[in-house]
mmCIF file of N, CA and C in Angstrom:
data_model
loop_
_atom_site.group_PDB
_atom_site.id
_atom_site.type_symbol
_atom_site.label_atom_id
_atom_site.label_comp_id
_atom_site.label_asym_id
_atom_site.label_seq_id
_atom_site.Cartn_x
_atom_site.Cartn_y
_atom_site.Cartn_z
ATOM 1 N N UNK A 1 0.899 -18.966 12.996
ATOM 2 C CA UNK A 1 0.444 -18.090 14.059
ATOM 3 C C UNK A 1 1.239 -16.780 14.002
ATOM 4 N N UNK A 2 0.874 -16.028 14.096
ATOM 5 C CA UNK A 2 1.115 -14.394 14.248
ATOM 6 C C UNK A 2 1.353 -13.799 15.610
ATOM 7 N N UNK A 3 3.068 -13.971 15.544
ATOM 8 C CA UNK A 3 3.460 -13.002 16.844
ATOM 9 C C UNK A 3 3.385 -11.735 16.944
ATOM 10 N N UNK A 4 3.225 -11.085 18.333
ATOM 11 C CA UNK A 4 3.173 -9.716 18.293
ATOM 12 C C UNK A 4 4.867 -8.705 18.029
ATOM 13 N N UNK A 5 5.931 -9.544 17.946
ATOM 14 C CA UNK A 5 6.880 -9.514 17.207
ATOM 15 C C UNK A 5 7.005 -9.395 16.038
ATOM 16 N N UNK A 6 6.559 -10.104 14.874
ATOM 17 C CA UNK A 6 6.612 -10.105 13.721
ATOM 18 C C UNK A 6 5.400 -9.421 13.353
ATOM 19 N N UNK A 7 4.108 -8.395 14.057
ATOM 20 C CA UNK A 7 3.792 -7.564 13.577
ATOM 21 C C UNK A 7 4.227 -6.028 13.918
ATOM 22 N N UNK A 8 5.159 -6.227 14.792
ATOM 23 C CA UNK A 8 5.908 -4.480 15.163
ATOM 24 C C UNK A 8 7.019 -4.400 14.026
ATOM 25 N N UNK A 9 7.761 -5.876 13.942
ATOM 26 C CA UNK A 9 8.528 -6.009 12.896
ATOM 27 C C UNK A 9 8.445 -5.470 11.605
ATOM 28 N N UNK A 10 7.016 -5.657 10.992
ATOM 29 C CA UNK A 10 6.621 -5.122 9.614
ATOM 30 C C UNK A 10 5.714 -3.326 10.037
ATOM 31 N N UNK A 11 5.830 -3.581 10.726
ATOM 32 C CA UNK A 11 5.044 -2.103 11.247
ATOM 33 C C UNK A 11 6.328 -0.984 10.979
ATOM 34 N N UNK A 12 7.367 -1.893 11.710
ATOM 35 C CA UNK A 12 8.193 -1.081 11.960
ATOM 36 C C UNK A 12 9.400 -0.407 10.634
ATOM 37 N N UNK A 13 9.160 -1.960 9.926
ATOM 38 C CA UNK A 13 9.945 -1.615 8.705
ATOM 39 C C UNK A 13 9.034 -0.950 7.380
ATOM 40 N N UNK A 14 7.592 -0.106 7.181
ATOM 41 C CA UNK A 14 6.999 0.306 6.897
ATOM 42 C C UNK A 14 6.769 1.467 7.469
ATOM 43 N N UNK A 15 7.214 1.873 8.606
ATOM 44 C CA UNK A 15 7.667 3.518 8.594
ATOM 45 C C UNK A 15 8.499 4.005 8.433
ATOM 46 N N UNK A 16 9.401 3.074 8.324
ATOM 47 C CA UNK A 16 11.117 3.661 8.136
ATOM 48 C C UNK A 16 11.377 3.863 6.639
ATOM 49 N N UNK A 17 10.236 3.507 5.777
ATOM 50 C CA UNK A 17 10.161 3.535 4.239
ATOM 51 C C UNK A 17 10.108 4.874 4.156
ATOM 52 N N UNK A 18 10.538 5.872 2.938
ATOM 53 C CA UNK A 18 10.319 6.869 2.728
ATOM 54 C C UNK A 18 10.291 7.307 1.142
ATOM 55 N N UNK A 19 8.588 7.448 0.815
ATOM 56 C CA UNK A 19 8.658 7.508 -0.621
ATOM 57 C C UNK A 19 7.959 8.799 -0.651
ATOM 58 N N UNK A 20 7.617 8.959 -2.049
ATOM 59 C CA UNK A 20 6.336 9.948 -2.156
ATOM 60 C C UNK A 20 5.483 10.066 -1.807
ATOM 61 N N UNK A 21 4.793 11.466 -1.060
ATOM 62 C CA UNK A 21 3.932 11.307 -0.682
ATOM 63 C C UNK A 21 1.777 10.527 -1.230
ATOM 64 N N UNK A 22 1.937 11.432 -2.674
ATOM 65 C CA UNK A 22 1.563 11.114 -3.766
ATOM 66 C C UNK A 22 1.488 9.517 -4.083
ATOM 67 N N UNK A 23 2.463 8.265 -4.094
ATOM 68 C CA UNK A 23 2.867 7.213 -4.226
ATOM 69 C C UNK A 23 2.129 6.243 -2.593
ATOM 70 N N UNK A 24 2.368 7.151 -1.589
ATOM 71 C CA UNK A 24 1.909 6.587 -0.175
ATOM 72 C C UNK A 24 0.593 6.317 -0.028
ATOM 73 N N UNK A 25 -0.261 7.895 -0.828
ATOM 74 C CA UNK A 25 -1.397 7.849 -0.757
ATOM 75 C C UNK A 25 -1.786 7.258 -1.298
ATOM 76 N N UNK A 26 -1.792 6.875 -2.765
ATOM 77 C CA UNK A 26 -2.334 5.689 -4.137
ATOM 78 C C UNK A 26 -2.439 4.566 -3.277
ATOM 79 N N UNK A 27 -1.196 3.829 -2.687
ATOM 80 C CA UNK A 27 -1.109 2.845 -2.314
ATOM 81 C C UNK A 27 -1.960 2.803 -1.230
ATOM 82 N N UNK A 28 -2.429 3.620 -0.245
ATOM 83 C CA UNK A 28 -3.311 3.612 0.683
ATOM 84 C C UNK A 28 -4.663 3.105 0.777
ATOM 85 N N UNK A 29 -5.350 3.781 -0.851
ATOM 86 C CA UNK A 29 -6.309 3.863 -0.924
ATOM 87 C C UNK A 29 -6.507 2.682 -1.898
ATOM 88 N N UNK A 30 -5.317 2.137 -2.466
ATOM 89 C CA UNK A 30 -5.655 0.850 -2.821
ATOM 90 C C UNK A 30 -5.705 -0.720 -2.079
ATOM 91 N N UNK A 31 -5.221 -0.104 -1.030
ATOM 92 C CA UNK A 31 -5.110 -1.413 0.075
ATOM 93 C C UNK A 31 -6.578 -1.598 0.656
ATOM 94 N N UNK A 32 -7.520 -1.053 0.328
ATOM 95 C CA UNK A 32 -8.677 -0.920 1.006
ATOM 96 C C UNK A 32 -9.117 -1.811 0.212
ATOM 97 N N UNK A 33 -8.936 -2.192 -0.983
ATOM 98 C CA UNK A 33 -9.694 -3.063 -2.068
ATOM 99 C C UNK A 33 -8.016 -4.586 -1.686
ATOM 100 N N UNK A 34 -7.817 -4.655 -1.213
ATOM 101 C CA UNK A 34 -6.662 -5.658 -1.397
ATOM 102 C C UNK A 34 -7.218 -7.083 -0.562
ATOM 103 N N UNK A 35 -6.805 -8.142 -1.570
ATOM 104 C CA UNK A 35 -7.394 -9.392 -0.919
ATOM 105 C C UNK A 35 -5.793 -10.090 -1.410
ATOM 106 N N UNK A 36 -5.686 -10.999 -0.202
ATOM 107 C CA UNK A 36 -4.514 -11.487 -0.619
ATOM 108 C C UNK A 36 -4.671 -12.927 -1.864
ATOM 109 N N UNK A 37 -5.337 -13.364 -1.664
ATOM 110 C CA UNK A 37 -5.481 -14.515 -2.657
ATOM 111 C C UNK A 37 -5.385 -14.251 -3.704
ATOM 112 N N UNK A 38 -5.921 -12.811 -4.324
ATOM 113 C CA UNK A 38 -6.261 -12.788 -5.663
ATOM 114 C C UNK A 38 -4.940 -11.539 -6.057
ATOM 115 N N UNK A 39 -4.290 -10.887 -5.330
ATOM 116 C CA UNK A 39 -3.056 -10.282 -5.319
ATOM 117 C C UNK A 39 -2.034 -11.038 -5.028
ATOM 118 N N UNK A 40 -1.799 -11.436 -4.405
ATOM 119 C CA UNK A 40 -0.439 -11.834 -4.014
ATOM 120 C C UNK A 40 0.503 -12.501 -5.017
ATOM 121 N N UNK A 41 -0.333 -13.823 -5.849
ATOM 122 C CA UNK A 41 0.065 -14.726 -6.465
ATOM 123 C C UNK A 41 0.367 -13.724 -8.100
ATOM 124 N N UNK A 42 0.172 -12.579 -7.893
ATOM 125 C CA UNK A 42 -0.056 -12.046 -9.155
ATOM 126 C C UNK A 42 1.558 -11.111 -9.485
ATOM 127 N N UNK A 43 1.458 -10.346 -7.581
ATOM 128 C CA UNK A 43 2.826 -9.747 -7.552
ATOM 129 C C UNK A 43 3.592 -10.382 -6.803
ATOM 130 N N UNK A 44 3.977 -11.696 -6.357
ATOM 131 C CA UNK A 44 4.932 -12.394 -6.493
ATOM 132 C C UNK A 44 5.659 -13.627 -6.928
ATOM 133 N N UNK A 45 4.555 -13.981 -8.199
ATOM 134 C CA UNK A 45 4.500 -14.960 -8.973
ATOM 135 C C UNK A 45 4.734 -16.587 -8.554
ATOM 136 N N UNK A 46 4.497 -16.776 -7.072
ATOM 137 C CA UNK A 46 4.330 -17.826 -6.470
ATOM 138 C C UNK A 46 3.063 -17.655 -5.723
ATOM 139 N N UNK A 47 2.475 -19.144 -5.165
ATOM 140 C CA UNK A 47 1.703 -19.170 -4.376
ATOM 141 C C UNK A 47 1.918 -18.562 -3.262
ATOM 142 N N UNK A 48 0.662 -17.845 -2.853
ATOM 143 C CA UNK A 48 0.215 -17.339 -1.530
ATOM 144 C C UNK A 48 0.782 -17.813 -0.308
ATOM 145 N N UNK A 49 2.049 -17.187 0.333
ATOM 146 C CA UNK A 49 2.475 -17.712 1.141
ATOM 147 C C UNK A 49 1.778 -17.839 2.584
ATOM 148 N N UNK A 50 1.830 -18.301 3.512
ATOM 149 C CA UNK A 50 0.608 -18.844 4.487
ATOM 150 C C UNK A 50 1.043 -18.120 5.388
ATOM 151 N N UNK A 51 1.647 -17.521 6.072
ATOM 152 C CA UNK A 51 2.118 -16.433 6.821
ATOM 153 C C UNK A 51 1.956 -14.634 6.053
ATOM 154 N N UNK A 52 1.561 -13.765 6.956
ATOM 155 C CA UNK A 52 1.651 -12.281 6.696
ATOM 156 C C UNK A 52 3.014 -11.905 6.702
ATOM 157 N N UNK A 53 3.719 -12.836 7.571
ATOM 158 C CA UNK A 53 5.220 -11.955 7.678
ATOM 159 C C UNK A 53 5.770 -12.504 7.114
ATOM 160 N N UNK A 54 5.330 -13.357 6.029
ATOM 161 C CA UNK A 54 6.326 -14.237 5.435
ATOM 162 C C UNK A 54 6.408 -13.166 3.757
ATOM 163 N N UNK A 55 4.634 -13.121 3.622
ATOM 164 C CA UNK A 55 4.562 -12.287 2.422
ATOM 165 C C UNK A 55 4.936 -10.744 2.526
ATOM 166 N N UNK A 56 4.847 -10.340 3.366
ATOM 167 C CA UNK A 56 5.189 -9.256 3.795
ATOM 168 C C UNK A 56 6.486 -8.785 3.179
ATOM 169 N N UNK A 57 7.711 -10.287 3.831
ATOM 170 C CA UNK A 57 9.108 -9.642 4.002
ATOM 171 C C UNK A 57 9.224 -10.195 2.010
ATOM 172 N N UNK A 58 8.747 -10.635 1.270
ATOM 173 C CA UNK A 58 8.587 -10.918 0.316
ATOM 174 C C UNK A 58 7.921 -9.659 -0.599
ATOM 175 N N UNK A 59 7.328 -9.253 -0.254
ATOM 176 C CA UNK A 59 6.851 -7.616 -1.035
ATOM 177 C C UNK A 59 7.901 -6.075 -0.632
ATOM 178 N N UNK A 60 8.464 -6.501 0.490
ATOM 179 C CA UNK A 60 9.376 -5.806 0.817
ATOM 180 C C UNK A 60 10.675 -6.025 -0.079
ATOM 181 N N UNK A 61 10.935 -6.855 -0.372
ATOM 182 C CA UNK A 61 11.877 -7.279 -1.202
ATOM 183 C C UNK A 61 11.739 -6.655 -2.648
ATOM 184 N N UNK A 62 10.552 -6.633 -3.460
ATOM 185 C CA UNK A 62 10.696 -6.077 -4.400
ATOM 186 C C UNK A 62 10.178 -4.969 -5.073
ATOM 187 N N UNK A 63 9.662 -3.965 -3.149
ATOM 188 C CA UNK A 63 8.916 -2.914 -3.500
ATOM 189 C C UNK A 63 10.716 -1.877 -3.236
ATOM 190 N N UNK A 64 11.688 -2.570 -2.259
ATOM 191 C CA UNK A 64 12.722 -2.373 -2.561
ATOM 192 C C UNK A 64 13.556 -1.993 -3.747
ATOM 193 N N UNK A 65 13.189 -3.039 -4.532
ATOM 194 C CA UNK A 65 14.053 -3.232 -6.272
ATOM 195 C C UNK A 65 13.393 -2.206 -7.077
ATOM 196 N N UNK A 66 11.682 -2.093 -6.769
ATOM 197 C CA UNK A 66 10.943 -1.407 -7.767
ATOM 198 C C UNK A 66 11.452 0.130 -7.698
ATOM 199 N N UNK A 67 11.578 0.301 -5.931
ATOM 200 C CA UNK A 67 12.438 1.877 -5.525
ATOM 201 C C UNK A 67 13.648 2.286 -6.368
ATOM 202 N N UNK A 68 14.181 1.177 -6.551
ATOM 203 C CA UNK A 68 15.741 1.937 -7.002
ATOM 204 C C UNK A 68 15.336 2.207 -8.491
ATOM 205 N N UNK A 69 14.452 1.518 -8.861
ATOM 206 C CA UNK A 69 14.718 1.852 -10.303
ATOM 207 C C UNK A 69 13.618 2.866 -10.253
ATOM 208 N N UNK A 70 12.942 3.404 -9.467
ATOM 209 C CA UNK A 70 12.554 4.851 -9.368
ATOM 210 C C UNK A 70 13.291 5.943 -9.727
ATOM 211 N N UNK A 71 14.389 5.650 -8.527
ATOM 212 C CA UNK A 71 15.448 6.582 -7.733
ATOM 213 C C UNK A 71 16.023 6.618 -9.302
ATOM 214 N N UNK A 72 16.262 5.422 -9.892
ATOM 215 C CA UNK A 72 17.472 5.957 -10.781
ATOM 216 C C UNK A 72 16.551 6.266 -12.542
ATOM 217 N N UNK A 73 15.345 6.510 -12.251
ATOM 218 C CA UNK A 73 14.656 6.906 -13.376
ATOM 219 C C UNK A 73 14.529 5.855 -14.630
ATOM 220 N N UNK A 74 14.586 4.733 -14.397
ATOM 221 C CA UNK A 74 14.773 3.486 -15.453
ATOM 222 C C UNK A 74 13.266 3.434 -16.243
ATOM 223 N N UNK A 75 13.617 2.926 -17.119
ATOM 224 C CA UNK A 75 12.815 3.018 -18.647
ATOM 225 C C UNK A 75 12.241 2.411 -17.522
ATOM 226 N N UNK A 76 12.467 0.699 -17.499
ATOM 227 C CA UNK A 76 11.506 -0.320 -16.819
ATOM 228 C C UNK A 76 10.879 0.289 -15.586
ATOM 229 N N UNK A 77 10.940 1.204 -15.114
ATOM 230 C CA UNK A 77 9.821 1.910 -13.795
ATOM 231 C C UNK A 77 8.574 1.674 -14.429
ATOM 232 N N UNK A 78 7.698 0.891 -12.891
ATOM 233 C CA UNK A 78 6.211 1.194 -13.178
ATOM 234 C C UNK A 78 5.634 1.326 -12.091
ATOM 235 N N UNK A 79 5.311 3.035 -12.196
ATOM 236 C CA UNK A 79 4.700 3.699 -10.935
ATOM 237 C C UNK A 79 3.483 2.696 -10.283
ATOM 238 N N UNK A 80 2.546 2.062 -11.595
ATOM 239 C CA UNK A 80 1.729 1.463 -11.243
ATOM 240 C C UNK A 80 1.831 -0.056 -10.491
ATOM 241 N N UNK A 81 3.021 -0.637 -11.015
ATOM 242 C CA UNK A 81 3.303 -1.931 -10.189
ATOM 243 C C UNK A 81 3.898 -1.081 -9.062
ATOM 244 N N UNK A 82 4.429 -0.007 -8.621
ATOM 245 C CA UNK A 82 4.766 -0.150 -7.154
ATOM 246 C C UNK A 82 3.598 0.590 -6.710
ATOM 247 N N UNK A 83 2.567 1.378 -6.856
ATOM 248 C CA UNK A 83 1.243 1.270 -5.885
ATOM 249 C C UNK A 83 0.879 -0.237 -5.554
ATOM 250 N N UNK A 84 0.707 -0.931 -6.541
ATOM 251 C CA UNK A 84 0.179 -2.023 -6.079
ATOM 252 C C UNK A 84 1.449 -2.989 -5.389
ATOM 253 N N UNK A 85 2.387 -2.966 -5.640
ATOM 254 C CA UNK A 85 3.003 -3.640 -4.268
ATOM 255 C C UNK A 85 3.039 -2.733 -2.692
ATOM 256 N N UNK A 86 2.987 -1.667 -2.566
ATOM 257 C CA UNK A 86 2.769 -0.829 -1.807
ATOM 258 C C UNK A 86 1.540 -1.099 -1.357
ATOM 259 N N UNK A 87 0.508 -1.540 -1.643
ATOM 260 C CA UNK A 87 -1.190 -1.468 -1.256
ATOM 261 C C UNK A 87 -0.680 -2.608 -0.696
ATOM 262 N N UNK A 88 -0.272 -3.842 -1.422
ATOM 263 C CA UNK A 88 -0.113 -5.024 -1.061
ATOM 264 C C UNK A 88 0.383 -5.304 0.308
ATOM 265 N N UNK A 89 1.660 -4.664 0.586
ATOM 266 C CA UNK A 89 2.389 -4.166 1.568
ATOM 267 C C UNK A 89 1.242 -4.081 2.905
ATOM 268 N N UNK A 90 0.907 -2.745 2.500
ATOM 269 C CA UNK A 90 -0.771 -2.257 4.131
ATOM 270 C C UNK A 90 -1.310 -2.780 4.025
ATOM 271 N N UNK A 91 -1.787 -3.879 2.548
ATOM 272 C CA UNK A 91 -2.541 -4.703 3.395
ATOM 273 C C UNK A 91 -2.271 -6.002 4.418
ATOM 274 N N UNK A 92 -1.359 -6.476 3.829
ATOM 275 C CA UNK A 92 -0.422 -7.387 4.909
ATOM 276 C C UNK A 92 -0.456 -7.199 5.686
ATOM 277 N N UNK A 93 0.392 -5.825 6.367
ATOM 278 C CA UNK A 93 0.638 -5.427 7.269
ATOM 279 C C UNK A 93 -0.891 -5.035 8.559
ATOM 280 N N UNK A 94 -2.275 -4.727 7.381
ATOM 281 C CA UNK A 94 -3.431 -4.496 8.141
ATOM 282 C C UNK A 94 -3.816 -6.247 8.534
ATOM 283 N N UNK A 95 -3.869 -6.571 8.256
ATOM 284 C CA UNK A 95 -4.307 -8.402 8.132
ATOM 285 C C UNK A 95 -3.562 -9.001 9.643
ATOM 286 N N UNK A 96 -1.862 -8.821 9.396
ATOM 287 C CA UNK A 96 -0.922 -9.144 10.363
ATOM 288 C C UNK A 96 -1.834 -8.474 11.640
ATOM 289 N N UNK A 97 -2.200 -7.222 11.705
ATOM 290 C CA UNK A 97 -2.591 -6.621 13.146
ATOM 291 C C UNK A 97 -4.058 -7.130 13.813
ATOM 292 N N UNK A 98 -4.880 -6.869 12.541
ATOM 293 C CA UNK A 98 -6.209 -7.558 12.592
ATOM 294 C C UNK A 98 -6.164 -9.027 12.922
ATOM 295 N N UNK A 99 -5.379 -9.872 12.751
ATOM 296 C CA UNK A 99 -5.320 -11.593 13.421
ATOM 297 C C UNK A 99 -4.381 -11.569 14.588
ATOM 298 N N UNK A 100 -3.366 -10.749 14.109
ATOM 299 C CA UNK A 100 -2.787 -10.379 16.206
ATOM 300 C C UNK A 100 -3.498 -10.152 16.832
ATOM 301 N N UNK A 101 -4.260 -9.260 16.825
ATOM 302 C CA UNK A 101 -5.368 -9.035 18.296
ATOM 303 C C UNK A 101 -6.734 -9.918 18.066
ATOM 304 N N UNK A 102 -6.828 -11.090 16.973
ATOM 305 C CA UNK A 102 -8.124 -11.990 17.239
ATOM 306 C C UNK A 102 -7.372 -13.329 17.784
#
């Protein structure tokens, strides 16, 4: 079940993010196509966890890791795996709000 806690929670830790703008938007417009079943298991190499805030704080975790090695320009950067953990991210986070208020 989905508290209205643990969706201000991820709301909240998704504005306090601060990336590119460029990077915000990709990810935006890819969350519109985002299904968790067929994403999730892909970018976090376990099964689909049964909670939003569970996967949530789990994409947060390594849209985190994917940042630094932005920040620090690493061979291994892939702009494209962090749109898609980023999409992944809003969509969670859209899902979490959309079953809070049903």
């Amino acid at each position: 079940m989905t508290t209205r806690t643990d969706m201000q929670d991820i709301h909240a830790m998704l504005s306090q993010l601060r990336r590119p703008p460029l990077l915000v938007r990709a990810a935006r417009i890819a969350a519109d196509d985002y299904r968790r079943e067929a994403h999730l298991p892909a970018l976090l190499g376990q099964a689909v966890p049964a909670r939003h805030g569970a996967a949530a704080l789990a994409l947060m975790e390594h849209e985190t890791e994917i940042d630094r090695l932005r920040r620090d320009r690493a061979a291994t950067y892939s702009s494209l795996r962090h749109v898609r953990i980023l999409s992944a991210l809003i969509g969670e986070a859209r899902l979490l709000e959309t079953r809070g208020q049903g």
